[in-house]
Coordinates of C-alpha atoms in Angstrom, one line a residue:
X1 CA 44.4 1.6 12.1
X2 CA 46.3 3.7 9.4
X3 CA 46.7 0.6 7.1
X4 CA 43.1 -1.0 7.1
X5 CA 41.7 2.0 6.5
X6 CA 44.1 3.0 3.6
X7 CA 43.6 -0.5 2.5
X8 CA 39.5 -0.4 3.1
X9 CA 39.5 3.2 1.2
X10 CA 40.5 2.0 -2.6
X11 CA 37.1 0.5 -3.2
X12 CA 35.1 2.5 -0.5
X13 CA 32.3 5.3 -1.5
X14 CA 32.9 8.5 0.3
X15 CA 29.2 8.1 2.1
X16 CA 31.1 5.0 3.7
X17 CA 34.1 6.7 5.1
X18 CA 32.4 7.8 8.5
X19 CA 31.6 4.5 9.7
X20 CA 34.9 2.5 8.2
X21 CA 37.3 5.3 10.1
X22 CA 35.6 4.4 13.4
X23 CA 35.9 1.0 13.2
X24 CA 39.4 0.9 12.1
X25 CA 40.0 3.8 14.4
X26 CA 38.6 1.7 17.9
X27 CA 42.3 -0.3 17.6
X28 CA 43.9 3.1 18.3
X29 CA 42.1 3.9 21.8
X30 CA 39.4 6.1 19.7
X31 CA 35.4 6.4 19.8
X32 CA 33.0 8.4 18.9
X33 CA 34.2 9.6 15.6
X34 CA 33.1 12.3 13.7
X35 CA 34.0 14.0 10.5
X36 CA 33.0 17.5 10.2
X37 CA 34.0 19.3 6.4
X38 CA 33.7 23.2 6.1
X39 CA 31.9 25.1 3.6
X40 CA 32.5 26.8 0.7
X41 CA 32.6 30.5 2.3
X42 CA 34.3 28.8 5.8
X43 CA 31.5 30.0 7.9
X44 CA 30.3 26.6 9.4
X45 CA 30.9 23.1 9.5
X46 CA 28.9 20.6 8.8
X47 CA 28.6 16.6 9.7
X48 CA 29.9 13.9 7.2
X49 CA 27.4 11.5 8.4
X50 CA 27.4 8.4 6.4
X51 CA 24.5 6.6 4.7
X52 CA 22.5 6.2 7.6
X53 CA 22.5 9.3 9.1
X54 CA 23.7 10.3 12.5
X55 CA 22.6 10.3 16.1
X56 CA 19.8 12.5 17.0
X57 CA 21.9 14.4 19.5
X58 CA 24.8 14.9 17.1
X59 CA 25.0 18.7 16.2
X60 CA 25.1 18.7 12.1
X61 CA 26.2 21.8 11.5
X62 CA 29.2 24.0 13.9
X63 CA 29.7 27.6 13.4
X64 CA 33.6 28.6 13.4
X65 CA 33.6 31.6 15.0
X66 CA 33.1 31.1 18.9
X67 CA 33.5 27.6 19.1
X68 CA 35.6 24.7 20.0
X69 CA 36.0 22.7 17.0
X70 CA 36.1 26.1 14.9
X71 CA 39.1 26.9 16.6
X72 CA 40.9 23.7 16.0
X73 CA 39.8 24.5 12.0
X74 CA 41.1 28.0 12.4
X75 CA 44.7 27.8 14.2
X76 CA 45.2 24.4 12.8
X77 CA 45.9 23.0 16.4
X78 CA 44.5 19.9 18.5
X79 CA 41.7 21.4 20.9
X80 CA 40.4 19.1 23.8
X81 CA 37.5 19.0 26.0
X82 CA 37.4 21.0 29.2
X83 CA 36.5 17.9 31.2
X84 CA 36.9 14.3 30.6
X85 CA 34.7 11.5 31.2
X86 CA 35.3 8.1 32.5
X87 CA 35.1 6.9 28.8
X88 CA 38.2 9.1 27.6
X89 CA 38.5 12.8 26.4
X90 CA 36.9 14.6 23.7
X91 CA 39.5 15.8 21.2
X92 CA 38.9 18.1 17.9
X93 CA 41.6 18.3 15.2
X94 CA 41.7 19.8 11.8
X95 CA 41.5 17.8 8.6
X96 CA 44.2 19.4 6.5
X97 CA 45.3 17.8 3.0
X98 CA 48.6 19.9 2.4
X99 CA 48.0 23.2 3.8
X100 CA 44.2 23.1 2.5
X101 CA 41.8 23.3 5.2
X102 CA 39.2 20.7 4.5
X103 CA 37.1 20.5 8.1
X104 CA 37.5 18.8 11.9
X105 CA 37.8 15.2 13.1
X106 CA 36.5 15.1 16.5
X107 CA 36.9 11.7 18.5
X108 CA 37.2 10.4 21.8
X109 CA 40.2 9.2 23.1
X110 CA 40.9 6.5 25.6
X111 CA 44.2 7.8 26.0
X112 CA 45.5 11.4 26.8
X113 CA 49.1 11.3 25.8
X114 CA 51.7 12.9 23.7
X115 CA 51.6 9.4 21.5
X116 CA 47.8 9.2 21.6
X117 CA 47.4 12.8 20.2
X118 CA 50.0 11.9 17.6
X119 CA 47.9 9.0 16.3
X120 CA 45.1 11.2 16.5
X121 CA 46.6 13.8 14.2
X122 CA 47.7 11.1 11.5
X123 CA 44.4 9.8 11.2
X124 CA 43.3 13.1 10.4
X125 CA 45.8 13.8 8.4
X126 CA 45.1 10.4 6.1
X127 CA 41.6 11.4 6.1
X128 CA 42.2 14.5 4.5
X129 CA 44.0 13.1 1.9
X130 CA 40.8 10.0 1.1
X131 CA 38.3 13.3 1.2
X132 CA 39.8 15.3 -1.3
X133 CA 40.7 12.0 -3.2
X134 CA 36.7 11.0 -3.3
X135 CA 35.7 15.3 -4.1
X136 CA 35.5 15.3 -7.7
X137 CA 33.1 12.0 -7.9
X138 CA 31.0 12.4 -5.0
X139 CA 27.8 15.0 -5.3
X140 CA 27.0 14.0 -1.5
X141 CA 30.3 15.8 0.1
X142 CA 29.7 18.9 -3.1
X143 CA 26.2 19.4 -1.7
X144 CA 27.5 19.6 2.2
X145 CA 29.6 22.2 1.7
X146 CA 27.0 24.5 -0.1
X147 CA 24.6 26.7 2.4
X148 CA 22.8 28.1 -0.6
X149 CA 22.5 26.8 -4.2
X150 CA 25.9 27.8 -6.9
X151 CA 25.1 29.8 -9.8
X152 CA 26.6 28.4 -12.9
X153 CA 29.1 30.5 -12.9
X154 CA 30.2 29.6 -9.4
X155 CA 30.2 26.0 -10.5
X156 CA 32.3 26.4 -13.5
X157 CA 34.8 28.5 -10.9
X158 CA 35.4 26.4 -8.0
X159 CA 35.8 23.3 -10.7
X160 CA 38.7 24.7 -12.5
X161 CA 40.7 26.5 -9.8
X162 CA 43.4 24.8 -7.5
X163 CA 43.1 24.3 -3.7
X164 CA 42.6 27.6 -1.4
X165 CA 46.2 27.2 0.3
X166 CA 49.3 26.1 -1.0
X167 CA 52.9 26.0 1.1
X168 CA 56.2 24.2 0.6
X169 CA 59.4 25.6 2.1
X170 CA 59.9 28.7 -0.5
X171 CA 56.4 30.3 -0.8
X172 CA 52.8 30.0 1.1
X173 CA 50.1 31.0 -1.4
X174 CA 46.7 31.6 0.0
X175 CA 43.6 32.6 -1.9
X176 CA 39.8 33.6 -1.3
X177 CA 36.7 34.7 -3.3
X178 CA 33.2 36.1 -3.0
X179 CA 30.8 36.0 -2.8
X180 CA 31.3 32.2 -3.0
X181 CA 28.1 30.8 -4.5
X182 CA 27.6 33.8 -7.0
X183 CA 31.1 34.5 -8.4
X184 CA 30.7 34.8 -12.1
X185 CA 34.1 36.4 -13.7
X186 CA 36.9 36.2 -11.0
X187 CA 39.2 33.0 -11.4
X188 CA 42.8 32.7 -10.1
X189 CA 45.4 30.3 -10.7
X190 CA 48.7 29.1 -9.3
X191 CA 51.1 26.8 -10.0
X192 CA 54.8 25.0 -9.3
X193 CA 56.9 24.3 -12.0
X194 CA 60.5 23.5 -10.8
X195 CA 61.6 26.7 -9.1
X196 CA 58.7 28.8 -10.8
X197 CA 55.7 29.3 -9.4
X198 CA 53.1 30.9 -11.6
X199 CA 50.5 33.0 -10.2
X200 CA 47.2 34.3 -12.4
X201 CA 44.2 36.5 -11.2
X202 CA 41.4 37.2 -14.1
X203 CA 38.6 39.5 -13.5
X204 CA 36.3 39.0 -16.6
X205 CA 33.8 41.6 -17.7
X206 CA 30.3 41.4 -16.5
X207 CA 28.2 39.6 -13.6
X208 CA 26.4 36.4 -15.2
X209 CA 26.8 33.3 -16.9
X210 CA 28.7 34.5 -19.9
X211 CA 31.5 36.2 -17.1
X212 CA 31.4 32.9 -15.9
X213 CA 32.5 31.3 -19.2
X214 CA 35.0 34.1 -20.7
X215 CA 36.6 33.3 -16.9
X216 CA 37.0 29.5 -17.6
X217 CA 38.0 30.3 -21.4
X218 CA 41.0 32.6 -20.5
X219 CA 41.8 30.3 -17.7
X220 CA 42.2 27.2 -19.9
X221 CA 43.5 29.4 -22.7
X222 CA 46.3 30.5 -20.1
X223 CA 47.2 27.3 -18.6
X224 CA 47.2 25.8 -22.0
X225 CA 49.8 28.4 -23.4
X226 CA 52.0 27.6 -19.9
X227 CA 52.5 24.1 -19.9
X228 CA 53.4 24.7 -23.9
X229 CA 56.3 26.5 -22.4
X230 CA 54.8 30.2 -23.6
X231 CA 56.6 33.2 -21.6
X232 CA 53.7 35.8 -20.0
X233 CA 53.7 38.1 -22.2
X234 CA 52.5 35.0 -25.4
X235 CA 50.2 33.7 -22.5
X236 CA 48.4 36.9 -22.2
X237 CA 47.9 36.6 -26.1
X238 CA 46.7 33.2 -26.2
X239 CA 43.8 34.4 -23.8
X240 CA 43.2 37.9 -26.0
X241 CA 43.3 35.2 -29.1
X242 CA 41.0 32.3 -27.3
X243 CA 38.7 35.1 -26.4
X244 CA 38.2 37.2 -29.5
X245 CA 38.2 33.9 -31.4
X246 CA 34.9 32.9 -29.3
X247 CA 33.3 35.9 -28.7
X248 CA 34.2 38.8 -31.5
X249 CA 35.3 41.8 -29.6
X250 CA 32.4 41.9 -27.4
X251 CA 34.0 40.3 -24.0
X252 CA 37.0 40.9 -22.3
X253 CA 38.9 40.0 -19.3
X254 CA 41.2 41.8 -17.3
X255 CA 44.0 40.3 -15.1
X256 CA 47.6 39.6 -13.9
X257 CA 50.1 37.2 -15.1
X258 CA 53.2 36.5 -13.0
X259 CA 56.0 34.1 -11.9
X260 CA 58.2 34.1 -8.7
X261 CA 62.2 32.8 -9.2
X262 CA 62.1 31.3 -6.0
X263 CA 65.8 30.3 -6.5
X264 CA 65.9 34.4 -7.0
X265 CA 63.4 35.6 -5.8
X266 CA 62.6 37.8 -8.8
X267 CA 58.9 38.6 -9.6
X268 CA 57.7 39.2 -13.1
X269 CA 54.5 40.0 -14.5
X270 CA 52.5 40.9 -17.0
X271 CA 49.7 43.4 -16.4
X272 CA 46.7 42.9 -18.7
X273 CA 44.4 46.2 -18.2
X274 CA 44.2 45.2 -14.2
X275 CA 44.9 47.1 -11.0
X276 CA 48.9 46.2 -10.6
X277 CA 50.5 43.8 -7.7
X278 CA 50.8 44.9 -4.1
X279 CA 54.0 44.1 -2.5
X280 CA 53.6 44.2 1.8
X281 CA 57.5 44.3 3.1
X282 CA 59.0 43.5 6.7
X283 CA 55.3 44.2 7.5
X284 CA 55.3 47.7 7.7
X285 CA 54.2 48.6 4.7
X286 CA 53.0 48.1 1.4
X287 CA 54.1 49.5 -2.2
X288 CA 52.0 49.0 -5.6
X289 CA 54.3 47.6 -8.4
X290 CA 54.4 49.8 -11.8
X291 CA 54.2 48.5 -15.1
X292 CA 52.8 49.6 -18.2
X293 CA 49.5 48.2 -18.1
X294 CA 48.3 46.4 -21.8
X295 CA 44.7 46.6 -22.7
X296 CA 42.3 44.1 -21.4
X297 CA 42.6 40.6 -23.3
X298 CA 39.7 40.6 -25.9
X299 CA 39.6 43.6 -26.8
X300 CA 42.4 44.2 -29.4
X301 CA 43.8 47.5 -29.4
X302 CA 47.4 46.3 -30.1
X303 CA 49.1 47.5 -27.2
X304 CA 52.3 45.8 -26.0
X305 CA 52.4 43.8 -23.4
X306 CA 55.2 44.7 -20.9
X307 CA 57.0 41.8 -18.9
X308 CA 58.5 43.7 -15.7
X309 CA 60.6 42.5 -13.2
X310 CA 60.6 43.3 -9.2
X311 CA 64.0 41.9 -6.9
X312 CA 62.0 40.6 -4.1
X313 CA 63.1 40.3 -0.6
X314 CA 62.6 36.9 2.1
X315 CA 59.2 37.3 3.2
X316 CA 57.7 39.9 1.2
X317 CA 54.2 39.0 0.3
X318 CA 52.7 39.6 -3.3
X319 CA 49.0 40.5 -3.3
X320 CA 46.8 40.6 -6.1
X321 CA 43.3 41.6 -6.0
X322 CA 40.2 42.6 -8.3
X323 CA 38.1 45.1 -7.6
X324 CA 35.7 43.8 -5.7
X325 CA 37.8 44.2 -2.8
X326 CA 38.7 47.7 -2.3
X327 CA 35.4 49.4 -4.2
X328 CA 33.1 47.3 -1.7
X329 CA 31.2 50.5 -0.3
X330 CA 29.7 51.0 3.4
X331 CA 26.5 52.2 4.3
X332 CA 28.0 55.6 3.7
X333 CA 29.0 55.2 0.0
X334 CA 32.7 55.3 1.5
X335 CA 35.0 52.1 -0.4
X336 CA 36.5 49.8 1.6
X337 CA 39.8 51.0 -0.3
X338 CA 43.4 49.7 -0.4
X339 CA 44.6 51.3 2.6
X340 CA 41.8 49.8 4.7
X341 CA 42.4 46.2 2.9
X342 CA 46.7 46.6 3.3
X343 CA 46.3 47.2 7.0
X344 CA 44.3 44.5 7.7
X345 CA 46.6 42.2 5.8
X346 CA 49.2 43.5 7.8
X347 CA 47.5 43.6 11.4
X348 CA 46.2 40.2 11.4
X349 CA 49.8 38.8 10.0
X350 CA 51.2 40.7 13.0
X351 CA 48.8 38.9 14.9
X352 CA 50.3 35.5 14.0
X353 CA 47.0 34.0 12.5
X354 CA 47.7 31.3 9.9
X355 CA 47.3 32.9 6.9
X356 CA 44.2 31.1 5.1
X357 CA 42.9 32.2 8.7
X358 CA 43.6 35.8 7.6
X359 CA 42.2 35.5 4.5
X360 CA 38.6 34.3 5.7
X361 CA 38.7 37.0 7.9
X362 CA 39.0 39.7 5.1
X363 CA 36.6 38.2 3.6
X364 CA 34.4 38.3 6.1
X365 CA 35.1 41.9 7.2
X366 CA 34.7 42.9 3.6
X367 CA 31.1 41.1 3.5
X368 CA 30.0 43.1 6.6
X369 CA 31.3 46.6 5.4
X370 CA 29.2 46.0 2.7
X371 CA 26.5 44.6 5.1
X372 CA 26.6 40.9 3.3
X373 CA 26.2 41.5 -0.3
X374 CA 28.7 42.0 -2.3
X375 CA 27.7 44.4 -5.8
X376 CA 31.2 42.7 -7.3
X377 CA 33.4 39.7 -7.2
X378 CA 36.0 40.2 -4.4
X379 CA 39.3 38.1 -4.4
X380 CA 42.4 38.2 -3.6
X381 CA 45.4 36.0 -4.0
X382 CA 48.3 36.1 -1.7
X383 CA 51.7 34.6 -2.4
X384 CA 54.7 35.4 0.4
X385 CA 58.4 34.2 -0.7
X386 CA 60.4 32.6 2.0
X387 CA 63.4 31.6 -0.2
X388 CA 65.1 29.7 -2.5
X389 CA 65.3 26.4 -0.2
X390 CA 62.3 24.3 -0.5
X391 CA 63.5 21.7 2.3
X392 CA 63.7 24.5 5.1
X393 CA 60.1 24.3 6.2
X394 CA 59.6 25.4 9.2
X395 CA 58.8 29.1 8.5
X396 CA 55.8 27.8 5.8
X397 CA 54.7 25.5 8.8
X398 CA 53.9 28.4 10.9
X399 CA 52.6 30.0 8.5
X400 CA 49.6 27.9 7.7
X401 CA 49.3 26.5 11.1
X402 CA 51.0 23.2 10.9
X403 CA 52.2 21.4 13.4
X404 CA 55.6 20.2 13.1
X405 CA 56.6 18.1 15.5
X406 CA 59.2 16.0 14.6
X407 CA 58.5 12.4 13.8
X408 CA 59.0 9.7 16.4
X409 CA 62.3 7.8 16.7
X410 CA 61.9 4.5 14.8
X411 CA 62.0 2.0 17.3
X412 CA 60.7 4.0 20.6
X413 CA 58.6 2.3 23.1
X414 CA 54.7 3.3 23.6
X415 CA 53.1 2.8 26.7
X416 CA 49.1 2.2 25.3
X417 CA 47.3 0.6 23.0
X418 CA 47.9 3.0 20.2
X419 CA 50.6 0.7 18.6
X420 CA 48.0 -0.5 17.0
X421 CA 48.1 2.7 14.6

């Protein structure tokens, strides 16, 4: 199963992948297959349906909340049909490329064993990794995901930031942004360099196109200035210079630059005229990180920019956050505030929700204080430190709502037709 697809996939259009995966997945004991992806604000999910369309009777579009299949996309687990029919049982698993959270398989099984769920999952799992291969060339999948039309902005945004989720065994990072199809100046960034992981937030002035562009100019500006081997404090100049070199002195962005040691676990960061770092601790509670904050990047006042340092402790979570977050304002003017959005951090972690799960429901409970429309880009970017030892991976698997079953003993006998994997 595993292999002709993989072999089928190198020359196959992503329209195509529906109808390949079931035939190559009928050698495993499977039927019926369907690939659901989830879109861009992780509100529904919608039907990969191939060329020709799908069956009349085939639902196209799943909400998440309340449902089957949206529970196998939110606690990253195998969900199965109450009942089971003569032809096999109905099973929903998440398509998950990392830890990113890319939609549902659903298919029926002939089989209902611990083997046949295991070949289950590792079709899933390659077809996770074929999606997001196909994503930047296909418009078909870019137009599922959308529920309303981008603004330009929002198209420039989600094309230059990484993945929403990112684990290994020292650090899950988790991020999340609205409102999703109108964001103009907020970008965020992370990224693993050896035993580094760099973590950027930019909130850039204003709520149109041009946010939209300062945002993608300091992000390229700062990534540039990284990978040249530039500290934080020369990154956060190469933006201030990129930015006044474009634009004058008329824009500016504001934002965070930081890197975890996770061979440390020391935090430092620059602080570029934003609101500093949360650190949450043994989940209990939650402490704001000082620095001397420099001015905004494009705006050229000359004042120094501070690299501090924070010891950090396993499993103490670094938060950053623009605005839009905690000045989101209820129907009685009151903001959502930083107490309100700590507490929830730390109540649904207590709660042992993955956390991209936890994430999409702060986003969610931020939309509906401020009943659905959002006056500001809201996001927030979560890192949580787990240690130095990237090989111990069990904690980042529960984390993000992996299963981790071990792999099965080369050799071992199977009892169905699921060799065939």
């Amino acid at each position: 199963m595993l292999a002709g697809l993989l072999d089928a996939s190198h020359l196959m259009p992503l329209d195509a992948l529906p109808e390949k995966a079931g035939e190559f997945a009928r050698a495993a004991g499977f039927t019926d297959l369907l690939i659901y992806v989830a879109d861009l604000r992780r509100q529904g999910l919608h039907l990969l349906a191939g060329p020709n369309g799908a069956a009349p009777a085939t639902a196209r579009d799943i909400h998440i909340e309340g449902t089957a299949p949206g529970r196998a996309y939110q606690y990253g687990r195998l969900t199965a049909s109450a009942l089971r029919e003569a032809a096999g049982i109905d099973w929903w698993l998440p398509i998950v490329d990392g830890t990113e959270r890319v939609g549902v398989l659903r298919v029926r099984s002939v089989y209902d064993d611990a083997r046949a769920r295991e070949d289950a999952d590792r079709l899933a799992a390659l077809l996770a990794l074929l999606i997001v291969s196909k994503r930047p060339s296909s418009d078909t999948l870019a137009r599922l995901v959308r529920t309303e039309p981008l603004s330009i902005g929002a198209e420039m945004a989600w094309n230059l930031m990484p993945p929403s989720t990112y684990a290994d065994g020292r650090v899950v990072i988790s991020a999340s942004l609205e409102p999703a199809y109108r964001v103009s100046g907020d970008v965020y960034e992370y990224a693993v360099d050896g035993s580094l992981v760099h973590l950027t937030l930019f909130d850039a002035m204003g709520h149109d196109a041009a946010a939209g562009l300062c945002g993608a100019l300091a992000l390229g500006a700062c990534r540039n200035a990284r990978r040249q081997g530039a500290g934080l404090a020369a990154m956060s100049e190469a933006v201030e210079a990129a930015l006044i070199g474009q634009y004058g002195q008329p824009r500016y962005v504001t934002g965070i630059l930081a890197t975890l040691d996770t061979g440390t676990g020391v935090l430092s960061w620059v602080n570029r005229g934003h609101h500093p770092p949360v650190i949450i601790r043994e989940n209990r509670w939650s402490s704001h990180l000082k620095c001397p904050p420099a001015h905004p990047m494009g705006t050229g006042l000359g004042l120094p920019s501070t690299v501090c340092r924070e010891q950090l402790q396993p499993g103490d979570r670094i938060v950053l956050y623009t605005d839009g977050i905690t000045e989101a304002r209820g129907a009685d003017d009151t903001e959502f505030g930083l107490e309100r959005f700590t507490d929830f951090l730390i109540r649904h972690h207590a709660d042992s929700l993955p956390v991209p799960e936890t994430l999409r429901r702060l986003i969610q409970a931020v939309l509906d204080y401020h009943d659905g429309h959002l006056q500001d880009d809201a996001t927030v970017l979560m890192c949580e430190w787990l240690g130095p030892r990237d090989d111990d991976t069990e904690p980042a698997a529960a984390l993000t709502g992996l299963l981790n079953d071990p792999p099965p003993i080369p050799g071992s006998t199977t009892t169905h037709g699921s060799s065939q994997l």
